[in-house]
Short mmCIF file of C-alpha atoms and ligand atoms in Angstrom, two decimals:
data_model
loop_
_atom_site.label_atom_id
_atom_site.label_comp_id
_atom_site.label_asym_id
_atom_site.label_seq_id
_atom_site.Cartn_x
_atom_site.Cartn_y
_atom_site.Cartn_z
CA MET A 28 72.32 8.68 86.36
CA GLY A 29 69.00 7.16 87.32
CA ILE A 30 65.77 7.03 85.36
CA TYR A 31 64.44 10.33 84.09
CA LEU A 32 60.66 10.28 83.67
CA ASP A 33 59.89 13.98 83.75
CA HIS A 34 60.00 14.79 80.05
CA ALA A 35 56.84 16.88 80.29
CA ALA A 36 58.84 19.33 82.43
CA THR A 37 61.83 19.40 80.13
CA THR A 38 63.88 17.09 77.93
CA PRO A 39 67.65 16.66 77.70
CA VAL A 40 69.14 18.58 74.78
CA LEU A 41 69.97 16.42 71.81
CA PRO A 42 73.81 16.24 71.71
CA GLU A 43 73.72 17.13 68.01
CA ALA A 44 71.66 20.23 68.80
CA ALA A 45 73.99 21.26 71.63
CA GLN A 46 76.90 20.91 69.23
CA MET A 47 75.10 23.00 66.65
CA LEU A 48 74.46 25.65 69.31
CA ALA A 49 78.16 25.80 70.17
CA GLU A 50 79.40 25.76 66.59
CA ALA A 51 76.95 28.35 65.39
CA SER A 52 77.83 30.57 68.35
CA LEU A 53 81.52 30.36 67.53
CA ARG A 54 81.32 30.67 63.77
CA GLY A 55 77.99 32.02 62.69
CA PHE A 56 78.15 35.29 64.56
CA GLY A 57 76.80 37.47 61.76
CA ASN A 58 73.65 39.53 62.12
CA PRO A 59 71.08 38.38 59.55
CA SER A 60 70.09 42.02 59.02
CA SER A 61 73.59 43.06 57.85
CA ILE A 62 74.25 43.28 54.12
CA HIS A 63 77.88 42.13 54.24
CA ILE A 64 79.05 38.57 53.78
CA ARG A 65 78.79 37.65 57.47
CA GLY A 66 75.26 38.97 57.54
CA GLN A 67 74.31 37.18 54.35
CA MET A 68 75.63 33.87 55.67
CA ALA A 69 73.61 34.34 58.81
CA ARG A 70 70.53 35.23 56.74
CA GLU A 71 70.92 32.05 54.70
CA ALA A 72 71.29 29.91 57.81
CA MET A 73 68.14 31.54 59.26
CA ASP A 74 66.16 30.90 56.10
CA GLU A 75 67.28 27.31 56.03
CA ALA A 76 66.34 26.77 59.71
CA ARG A 77 62.93 28.28 59.02
CA GLN A 78 62.41 25.97 56.04
CA VAL A 79 63.38 22.92 58.08
CA THR A 80 61.03 23.92 60.91
CA ALA A 81 58.17 24.56 58.49
CA LYS A 82 58.74 21.22 56.81
CA ALA A 83 58.52 19.37 60.13
CA LEU A 84 55.14 21.01 60.74
CA GLY A 85 53.90 20.79 57.16
CA CYS A 86 53.44 24.55 56.83
CA LEU A 87 54.99 27.48 54.98
CA ALA A 88 58.29 29.01 56.08
CA ASP A 89 56.77 32.45 56.51
CA GLU A 90 54.15 31.02 58.87
CA ILE A 91 56.91 30.35 61.45
CA VAL A 92 57.76 32.91 64.13
CA PHE A 93 60.67 32.03 66.41
CA THR A 94 60.16 33.11 70.02
CA SER A 95 61.88 32.72 73.38
CA GLY A 96 59.74 29.71 74.28
CA GLY A 97 56.30 28.24 74.62
CA THR A 98 55.33 30.94 77.09
CA GLU A 99 56.16 33.76 74.70
CA ALA A 100 54.47 31.96 71.81
CA ASN A 101 51.28 31.68 73.89
CA SER A 102 51.54 35.29 74.98
CA LEU A 103 52.01 36.54 71.43
CA ALA A 104 49.12 34.40 70.20
CA LEU A 105 46.63 35.57 72.82
CA ILE A 106 47.58 39.21 73.28
CA GLY A 107 48.52 39.65 69.62
CA ALA A 108 45.24 38.22 68.32
CA CYS A 109 43.06 40.03 70.86
CA LEU A 110 44.67 43.39 70.14
CA ALA A 111 44.38 42.78 66.40
CA ARG A 112 40.71 41.85 66.62
CA GLN A 113 39.43 44.07 69.42
CA ASP A 114 37.33 46.18 67.09
CA SER A 115 35.21 43.12 66.27
CA GLY A 116 34.68 42.13 69.90
CA ARG A 117 36.39 41.69 73.23
CA HIS A 118 35.51 38.15 74.31
CA LEU A 119 37.79 35.13 74.39
CA VAL A 120 37.22 31.51 75.35
CA ILE A 121 39.78 29.20 76.94
CA SER A 122 39.54 25.81 78.66
CA ALA A 123 39.78 25.44 82.43
CA VAL A 124 42.93 23.32 82.14
CA GLU A 125 45.24 25.58 80.11
CA HIS A 126 48.90 26.02 81.01
CA GLU A 127 49.64 29.06 83.20
CA SER A 128 51.10 30.89 80.22
CA VAL A 129 47.68 30.86 78.52
CA ARG A 130 45.63 31.18 81.66
CA ASN A 131 47.52 34.08 83.19
CA THR A 132 47.73 35.85 79.84
CA ALA A 133 43.96 35.58 79.48
CA HIS A 134 43.56 37.02 82.97
CA PHE A 135 45.92 39.86 82.04
CA LEU A 136 43.69 40.56 79.03
CA GLU A 137 40.76 40.93 81.44
CA THR A 138 42.58 43.88 83.00
CA LEU A 139 42.67 45.43 79.51
CA GLY A 140 38.89 45.15 79.21
CA PHE A 141 38.52 41.76 77.52
CA ARG A 142 36.06 39.22 78.87
CA VAL A 143 37.24 35.64 79.36
CA THR A 144 35.07 32.52 79.55
CA GLU A 145 36.70 29.40 80.99
CA ILE A 146 35.12 26.20 79.73
CA PRO A 147 35.01 23.44 82.36
CA VAL A 148 36.21 19.93 81.59
CA ASP A 149 34.82 16.52 82.50
CA PRO A 150 36.52 14.35 85.17
CA ALA A 151 38.78 12.94 82.42
CA GLY A 152 39.96 16.46 81.63
CA LEU A 153 38.15 16.66 78.30
CA VAL A 154 36.58 19.81 76.89
CA ASP A 155 33.20 19.36 75.19
CA PRO A 156 33.14 21.29 71.87
CA GLY A 157 29.40 21.72 72.48
CA ASP A 158 30.20 23.73 75.62
CA ILE A 159 32.50 25.91 73.58
CA ALA A 160 29.86 26.44 70.91
CA ARG A 161 27.37 27.49 73.61
CA ALA A 162 29.85 29.98 75.09
CA LEU A 163 30.42 31.82 71.82
CA THR A 164 28.83 35.22 71.34
CA PRO A 165 28.98 37.72 68.45
CA GLU A 166 31.71 39.37 70.54
CA THR A 167 33.98 36.30 70.62
CA ILE A 168 37.24 36.87 68.75
CA LEU A 169 39.50 34.06 69.98
CA ILE A 170 39.35 30.49 71.29
CA SER A 171 42.43 28.92 72.90
CA VAL A 172 42.38 25.24 73.83
CA MET A 173 45.56 23.21 74.31
CA THR A 174 46.27 20.11 72.19
CA VAL A 175 47.51 17.97 75.10
CA ASN A 176 47.22 18.79 78.78
CA ASN A 177 50.63 18.95 80.47
CA ILE A 178 49.48 17.53 83.82
CA ILE A 179 47.18 14.63 83.00
CA GLY A 180 47.83 14.18 79.28
CA THR A 181 44.27 14.45 77.97
CA VAL A 182 44.16 15.10 74.21
CA GLN A 183 41.59 17.77 73.40
CA PRO A 184 39.25 17.66 70.37
CA VAL A 185 41.20 20.34 68.53
CA THR A 186 39.92 19.54 65.04
CA GLU A 187 36.27 19.75 66.14
CA ILE A 188 36.91 23.05 67.88
CA SER A 189 38.77 24.47 64.89
CA GLU A 190 35.80 23.60 62.67
CA LEU A 191 33.37 25.53 64.77
CA ALA A 192 35.80 28.43 65.13
CA ARG A 193 36.19 28.62 61.37
CA LYS A 194 32.42 28.57 60.81
CA ARG A 195 32.01 31.48 63.20
CA LYS A 196 35.11 33.30 61.84
CA ILE A 197 36.73 33.21 65.27
CA LEU A 198 40.51 32.83 65.58
CA PHE A 199 41.66 29.56 67.12
CA HIS A 200 44.92 29.03 68.99
CA THR A 201 46.24 25.78 70.40
CA ASP A 202 49.12 25.28 72.81
CA ALA A 203 50.67 22.16 71.28
CA VAL A 204 53.76 22.19 73.50
CA GLN A 205 53.03 18.76 75.03
CA ALA A 206 51.90 17.23 71.76
CA PHE A 207 55.15 17.59 69.84
CA PRO A 208 57.38 15.47 69.65
CA ASN A 209 55.16 12.75 71.07
CA MET A 210 52.39 13.01 68.51
CA LEU A 211 52.11 14.26 64.96
CA VAL A 212 51.37 17.98 64.97
CA GLU A 213 50.35 19.61 61.71
CA PRO A 214 48.68 22.98 62.07
CA GLY A 215 47.22 22.64 58.57
CA SER A 216 45.34 19.42 59.25
CA LEU A 217 44.34 20.60 62.74
CA GLY A 218 42.82 23.66 61.07
CA VAL A 219 44.18 26.11 63.64
CA ASP A 220 45.22 29.72 63.06
CA LEU A 221 47.87 29.82 65.76
CA LEU A 222 49.91 27.01 67.35
CA SER A 223 52.65 27.13 69.99
CA LEU A 224 55.64 24.84 70.49
CA SER A 225 58.52 24.87 72.95
CA SER A 226 62.02 23.82 71.94
CA HIS A 227 63.11 22.34 75.30
CA LYS A 228 60.17 19.93 75.22
CA PHE A 229 61.49 18.37 72.00
CA ARG A 230 65.17 18.16 72.91
CA GLY A 231 66.09 21.55 71.55
CA PRO A 232 67.77 24.30 73.59
CA LYS A 233 65.91 26.06 76.39
CA GLY A 234 64.58 29.55 75.87
CA MET A 235 63.36 28.92 72.33
CA GLY A 236 59.93 28.39 70.88
CA VAL A 237 57.82 28.56 67.77
CA LEU A 238 54.53 30.23 67.03
CA TYR A 239 52.85 29.03 63.87
CA VAL A 240 50.81 31.90 62.43
CA ARG A 241 48.57 30.83 59.59
CA LYS A 242 49.02 33.09 56.56
CA GLY A 243 46.64 36.04 56.82
CA THR A 244 46.02 35.75 60.58
CA PRO A 245 45.87 39.25 62.07
CA LEU A 246 48.39 39.66 64.89
CA VAL A 247 49.80 42.66 66.74
CA PRO A 248 53.44 42.24 67.83
CA LEU A 249 54.33 42.45 71.53
CA VAL A 250 57.98 43.29 71.09
CA ARG A 251 58.52 46.28 68.85
CA GLY A 252 61.60 47.55 67.07
CA GLY A 253 63.05 46.15 63.88
CA HIS A 254 61.27 44.05 61.28
CA GLN A 255 62.57 40.64 62.30
CA GLU A 256 60.24 37.61 62.23
CA ASN A 257 57.89 39.15 59.68
CA GLY A 258 57.46 42.18 61.89
CA LEU A 259 55.99 39.98 64.66
CA ARG A 260 58.98 39.87 66.98
CA ALA A 261 61.61 42.59 66.88
CA GLY A 262 65.18 42.07 68.01
CA THR A 263 68.31 40.43 66.60
CA GLU A 264 67.53 36.77 66.17
CA ASN A 265 69.06 34.05 68.36
CA LEU A 266 70.53 32.37 65.31
CA PRO A 267 72.45 29.60 67.12
CA GLY A 268 69.33 28.79 69.10
CA ILE A 269 67.17 28.82 66.00
CA MET A 270 69.58 26.51 64.14
CA ALA A 271 69.69 24.09 67.09
CA LEU A 272 65.90 24.19 67.41
CA ALA A 273 65.52 23.42 63.70
CA LEU A 274 67.80 20.41 64.02
CA ALA A 275 65.90 19.11 67.05
CA ILE A 276 62.52 19.55 65.39
CA LYS A 277 63.76 17.77 62.28
CA ARG A 278 65.06 14.82 64.31
CA SER A 279 61.83 14.68 66.31
CA ARG A 280 59.78 14.53 63.14
CA GLU A 281 61.79 11.56 61.84
CA ASN A 282 60.08 8.23 62.60
CA LEU A 283 57.53 10.08 64.70
CA GLU A 284 54.66 7.71 63.96
CA LYS A 285 56.72 4.71 64.99
CA ALA A 286 58.03 6.48 68.08
CA GLU A 287 54.48 7.38 69.11
CA THR A 288 53.33 3.76 68.91
CA GLU A 289 56.23 2.52 71.03
CA LEU A 290 55.86 5.37 73.50
CA ARG A 291 52.19 4.52 73.96
CA ARG A 292 53.02 0.86 74.50
CA LEU A 293 55.48 1.71 77.28
CA ARG A 294 53.12 4.23 78.86
CA ASN A 295 50.32 1.65 78.94
CA LEU A 296 52.70 -0.96 80.31
CA LEU A 297 53.68 1.40 83.13
CA ALA A 298 50.06 2.22 83.91
CA GLU A 299 48.96 -1.43 83.90
CA ASP A 300 51.90 -2.51 86.04
CA ILE A 301 51.21 0.16 88.64
CA LEU A 302 47.46 -0.43 88.74
CA ALA A 303 47.93 -4.20 88.95
CA ASN A 304 50.30 -3.98 91.90
CA LEU A 305 48.92 -1.19 94.07
CA ASP A 306 45.53 -0.57 95.63
CA HIS A 307 43.92 2.85 95.99
CA VAL A 308 45.71 4.25 92.98
CA LYS A 309 43.81 5.86 90.14
CA LEU A 310 45.06 6.61 86.64
CA ASN A 311 43.86 10.09 85.70
CA GLY A 312 43.08 11.45 82.28
CA HIS A 313 41.05 10.01 79.44
CA SER A 314 41.08 6.31 78.59
CA GLU A 315 40.98 6.84 74.81
CA ARG A 316 42.14 10.40 74.35
CA ALA A 317 45.44 10.01 76.24
CA ALA A 318 48.81 11.41 75.20
CA PRO A 319 51.34 8.64 74.53
CA HIS A 320 53.93 9.96 77.00
CA ILE A 321 52.04 10.94 80.19
CA ALA A 322 50.69 8.75 83.00
CA HIS A 323 49.26 10.71 85.93
CA PHE A 324 48.07 8.99 89.09
CA SER A 325 46.19 9.90 92.23
CA VAL A 326 47.58 7.87 95.11
CA ASP A 327 45.53 7.65 98.29
CA PHE A 328 47.20 7.93 101.72
CA THR A 329 50.34 9.64 100.39
CA ASP A 330 51.33 13.11 99.29
CA GLY A 331 52.91 14.13 96.02
CA GLU A 332 55.94 15.84 97.47
CA SER A 333 56.98 12.83 99.57
CA LEU A 334 56.45 10.57 96.57
CA VAL A 335 58.69 12.68 94.36
CA ARG A 336 61.43 13.11 96.97
CA ASN A 337 61.50 9.44 97.92
CA MET A 338 61.55 8.29 94.33
CA ASP A 339 64.28 10.78 93.53
CA HIS A 340 66.27 9.29 96.41
CA GLU A 341 65.98 5.90 94.70
CA GLY A 342 67.03 7.26 91.34
CA VAL A 343 63.68 7.71 89.62
CA ILE A 344 62.79 11.24 88.61
CA VAL A 345 59.10 12.08 88.28
CA SER A 346 56.90 15.08 89.04
CA ALA A 347 54.28 15.69 91.72
CA GLY A 348 51.83 16.13 88.88
CA SER A 349 50.22 19.27 90.10
CA ALA A 350 51.43 22.54 88.63
CA CYS A 351 51.40 25.21 91.34
CA SER A 352 52.35 22.66 94.00
CA SER A 353 55.49 24.71 94.59
CA GLU A 354 53.35 27.68 95.56
CA GLU A 355 52.32 27.00 99.09
CA GLY A 356 48.67 26.64 99.80
CA LYS A 357 47.64 26.79 96.17
CA THR A 358 45.90 23.83 94.61
CA SER A 359 46.38 23.04 90.97
CA HIS A 360 43.68 24.49 88.73
CA VAL A 361 43.90 21.35 86.59
CA LEU A 362 43.27 18.98 89.51
CA GLU A 363 40.51 21.26 90.68
CA ALA A 364 38.95 21.20 87.22
CA ILE A 365 38.83 17.39 87.20
CA GLY A 366 37.56 17.23 90.77
CA GLN A 367 40.75 15.80 92.29
CA SER A 368 41.68 18.51 94.71
CA GLY A 369 39.59 17.73 97.76
CA PRO A 370 40.95 17.63 101.30
CA LEU A 371 41.69 13.89 100.94
CA ALA A 372 45.03 12.50 102.02
CA ARG A 373 45.87 11.96 98.40
CA GLY A 374 49.02 12.50 96.44
CA THR A 375 49.48 12.82 92.73
CA VAL A 376 52.39 11.84 90.59
CA ARG A 377 53.12 12.30 86.91
CA PHE A 378 55.38 10.01 84.91
CA SER A 379 56.34 11.40 81.50
CA LEU A 380 58.29 9.32 79.03
CA SER A 381 60.22 10.01 75.85
CA ARG A 382 61.09 7.91 72.84
CA GLU A 383 64.43 7.13 74.50
CA THR A 384 62.72 5.53 77.51
CA THR A 385 63.25 1.76 77.61
CA GLU A 386 61.01 -1.05 78.79
CA GLN A 387 63.54 -1.88 81.51
CA GLU A 388 63.39 1.69 82.82
CA VAL A 389 59.61 1.52 82.91
CA ARG A 390 59.65 -1.74 84.85
CA ASP A 391 62.29 -0.48 87.28
CA ALA A 392 60.45 2.79 87.83
CA SER A 393 57.24 0.93 88.51
CA ALA A 394 58.96 -1.30 91.10
CA VAL A 395 60.51 1.70 92.85
CA PHE A 396 57.17 3.47 92.86
CA ARG A 397 55.48 0.44 94.42
CA ASN A 398 58.07 0.26 97.21
CA VAL A 399 57.92 3.96 97.92
CA VAL A 400 54.13 4.00 98.11
CA VAL A 401 54.03 0.99 100.42
CA ARG A 402 56.68 2.52 102.67
CA LEU A 403 55.03 5.95 102.82
CA ARG A 404 51.67 4.42 103.58
CA SER A 405 52.96 2.27 106.40
CA ALA A 406 54.86 5.23 107.84
CA SER A 407 51.75 7.40 107.77
CA ALA A 408 49.63 4.59 109.24
CA ALA A 409 52.21 4.14 112.03
CA GLY A 410 52.06 7.88 112.62
CA ARG A 411 48.29 7.79 112.85
CA PHE A 412 48.23 4.99 115.44
CA ALA A 413 51.17 6.20 117.51
C1 LIG B 9 56.27 23.76 79.07
C2 LIG B 9 54.96 24.26 78.61
C3 LIG B 9 54.80 25.60 78.20
C4 LIG B 9 55.88 26.64 78.38
O1 LIG B 9 56.94 26.52 77.50
P1 LIG B 9 58.32 27.28 77.87
O2 LIG B 9 59.15 27.11 76.64
O3 LIG B 9 58.88 26.58 79.05
O4 LIG B 9 58.00 28.70 78.12
C5 LIG B 9 53.57 25.99 77.71
N1 LIG B 9 52.56 25.11 77.59
C6 LIG B 9 52.67 23.82 77.96
C7 LIG B 9 51.52 22.90 77.78
C8 LIG B 9 53.87 23.36 78.49
O5 LIG B 9 53.97 22.07 78.86
#
């Protein structure tokens, strides 16, 4: 089966959650909006799943909106908040390293007449809350800064940003998709108004997500129709998906602190092993504010695609570590933001672990990586001198 180290892209579904998905599909086919017994059973199962999800996040059940994924949660947060607040101003602030689902949604809002300020990051990928404070105007209605960057793993100063947002009465959204289940995520203690999660990043089914909406946060729904999800997302609920998501989030929350510590140990072991055994390799991201599951490297004299393909061939699955790399000719906005996108013959690679990753897998992956890099470099050197 090989060694899967691309958990930031997606995680394998928890067998228990897959089973729940199948069982609920076969048996729990009622519509929660129906008043008959089938409907009532479905309604109860929905309520229970919502309670379980809220408990894992330390919030209230009616602060949970189930969506079709992290992308939809981000979309609803940004468009919903901007439309709800547009009478107070039409300016929003995001970081330069947001996921496409935030970034492209913000750019869409520009076509509706909103103004977007992108806050640059330092070479470690970190946003300075001072820069955000300086970008705010009386017109600013929303700030969106991710909790953990999905490419390089930098952990943003969300609590500091939420404090300044609260002082200025500006809504604050965070895309916490990469944070959970690798770090504790509690919207209450982070002080955010809106927070997005994606089920397939925490071993739940694909096509499911959560938007936490702090009680009282004004939001305009995108999908209109019935009154499902507190009127914030119309349409008959994906009950089997919601039940499976709730189970996965509950399992992820169990022993999370311990899992985070072990995950960080393995991630650091991987990074140290690679840096100790290869020259011209740089670990990207922040030395202190690093997510426990992501190690992203710039590797001179190679390219990301060859690295990924060759490692795949040897049974180790990683990512090229540059979103957009699949779109020809486009450089990653994240690598550009940290100044790593020059014309250098330089590849990038992202390893992302999970709490199921073992020390042996980390050591084996590191050895394979070393061999592949050495081989690619000698091939390219041979090519150059031919
Ligand atoms: C994966 C990811 C998303 C998108 O979530 P989907 O459920 O796949 O739509 C959003 N933000 C970040 C940071 C992600 O890593």
